[in-house]
Amino acid sequence: DQDGQRLVANYYKRGYLEARVLDTRVQAYPSLDAIAVTLQVIEGPVYELAGISLVGEAPEGADLAALRGQIAIKDGDVCDLVSIQQQGDALLEPLRALGHPFARFEQSVEVAPAPSGNVAHRAVRLTLKFVRGPKPTVRGVLVSGNKGTQERVIRRDIEVVAGKAYDHAAVKLTERQLLGTGFFQAVQARAVPTDDPNVVDVEVTVTEQQTWLFSVAPAFDTSAGGEGVILVGIIADRNLCGTGLFTSAFARMSGRKQTFDVTLSEPRLLDSHVALTGEAHRREISYRGFRTRSEAGVGVRTTVPLGLGFFAGGGVGGEYGGVVLYNDSDDGFVGPPLVLNGPSELG
């Protein structure tokens, strides 16, 4: 059935407005290991567009001629009904922005002579009547489609307010903000009618996507005094267990460097846009004659949005470690001596 609908839509795009699927036949092969599906289609004649008239409850102050110009199918073109409907739907956005979520066109069709004069063609004149519909109040906001993300994480980016008039701008802002989290592949917010035409629910439907990353990548440094074989590994998730927390663990291992970092960040502290991040690390880097070693390091920082893309931030951190000479090393490693130019004392 879905394939049949797609077939007919494909014919409509090319002006075959009488196209329809007559029947569908399914035949099994003699071997019974496959089937053949045949859809019998009648296309009918090509229709041209004789004209489009816009009438009805158009947006206040709207220039109907200018609105007609926003539909790319011109008079005399093949009547691409699918594109006309899609482009016509955009003309309803001003009414939706005014609080009419169910604004629509009532379409009527009149047969007319083909503008091209082609006797094999037919033509139609369309009348699109604006119907505003009610300006409802929002009864409630529903969330659906989330498989792992907690509902509270979704709701903190929903701008629609229950008990207030339907706000189309808030609906679109909700979609943009939820997509901006990176948690979802698609987001759709829409008004859902209720038994009362003056009351609607707003349903927010999300389609989740993978938010975690795991990678192990070997490398080789051939430069003089380089690290040689390097092994880098990272595991991260920007939506840890559906809580909206970002976490990552990073490790780098080579003959000269061993670093381990773990980060946990709450990008929406107390449902605000203030971010709070904590991190811990251990690092050891070898040089000629000595090495630096951080047995443990921790840090906490916060970031506050200032608007217009600017942020202010600050943090504190601590380290426990220092410089270790090879001959003082507790692991028995003996490396080249430390050569000092000047006094022989090492303070």
Short mmCIF file of C-alpha atoms in Angstrom, two decimals, residues 8 10-20 41-49 77-81 111-114 116 118-124:
data_model
loop_
_atom_site.label_atom_id
_atom_site.label_comp_id
_atom_site.label_asym_id
_atom_site.label_seq_id
_atom_site.Cartn_x
_atom_site.Cartn_y
_atom_site.Cartn_z
CA VAL A 8 0.83 7.76 -7.39
CA ASN A 10 5.41 10.24 -8.39
CA TYR A 11 2.82 10.50 -11.17
CA TYR A 12 1.23 13.56 -9.53
CA LYS A 13 4.59 15.33 -9.59
CA ARG A 14 4.58 14.93 -13.37
CA GLY A 15 1.06 16.17 -13.92
CA TYR A 16 -0.75 12.82 -14.17
CA LEU A 17 -3.56 13.81 -11.83
CA GLU A 18 -5.78 10.85 -12.78
CA ALA A 19 -3.07 8.27 -12.04
CA ARG A 20 -4.05 5.46 -9.71
CA VAL A 41 -1.13 1.58 -12.85
CA ILE A 42 -3.26 3.78 -15.07
CA GLU A 43 -1.74 7.20 -15.64
CA GLY A 44 -4.30 9.16 -17.66
CA PRO A 45 -3.53 12.45 -19.45
CA VAL A 46 -1.04 15.13 -18.44
CA TYR A 47 -2.59 18.15 -16.73
CA GLU A 48 -1.25 21.66 -17.02
CA LEU A 49 -1.81 24.43 -14.48
CA ASP A 77 3.56 24.54 -16.36
CA VAL A 78 2.81 20.87 -15.87
CA CYS A 79 0.60 20.74 -12.78
CA ASP A 80 3.01 19.34 -10.18
CA LEU A 81 0.37 18.91 -7.48
CA VAL A 111 -11.18 21.92 -15.35
CA ALA A 112 -9.93 24.47 -17.91
CA PRO A 113 -8.46 24.50 -21.43
CA ALA A 114 -4.78 23.62 -21.62
CA SER A 116 -0.26 25.17 -24.23
CA ASN A 118 -1.88 20.67 -26.73
CA VAL A 119 -5.04 18.67 -27.41
CA ALA A 120 -3.61 15.63 -25.61
CA HIS A 121 -3.28 17.63 -22.40
CA ARG A 122 -5.85 18.86 -19.95
CA ALA A 123 -5.62 21.68 -17.42
CA VAL A 124 -6.97 22.61 -13.99
#
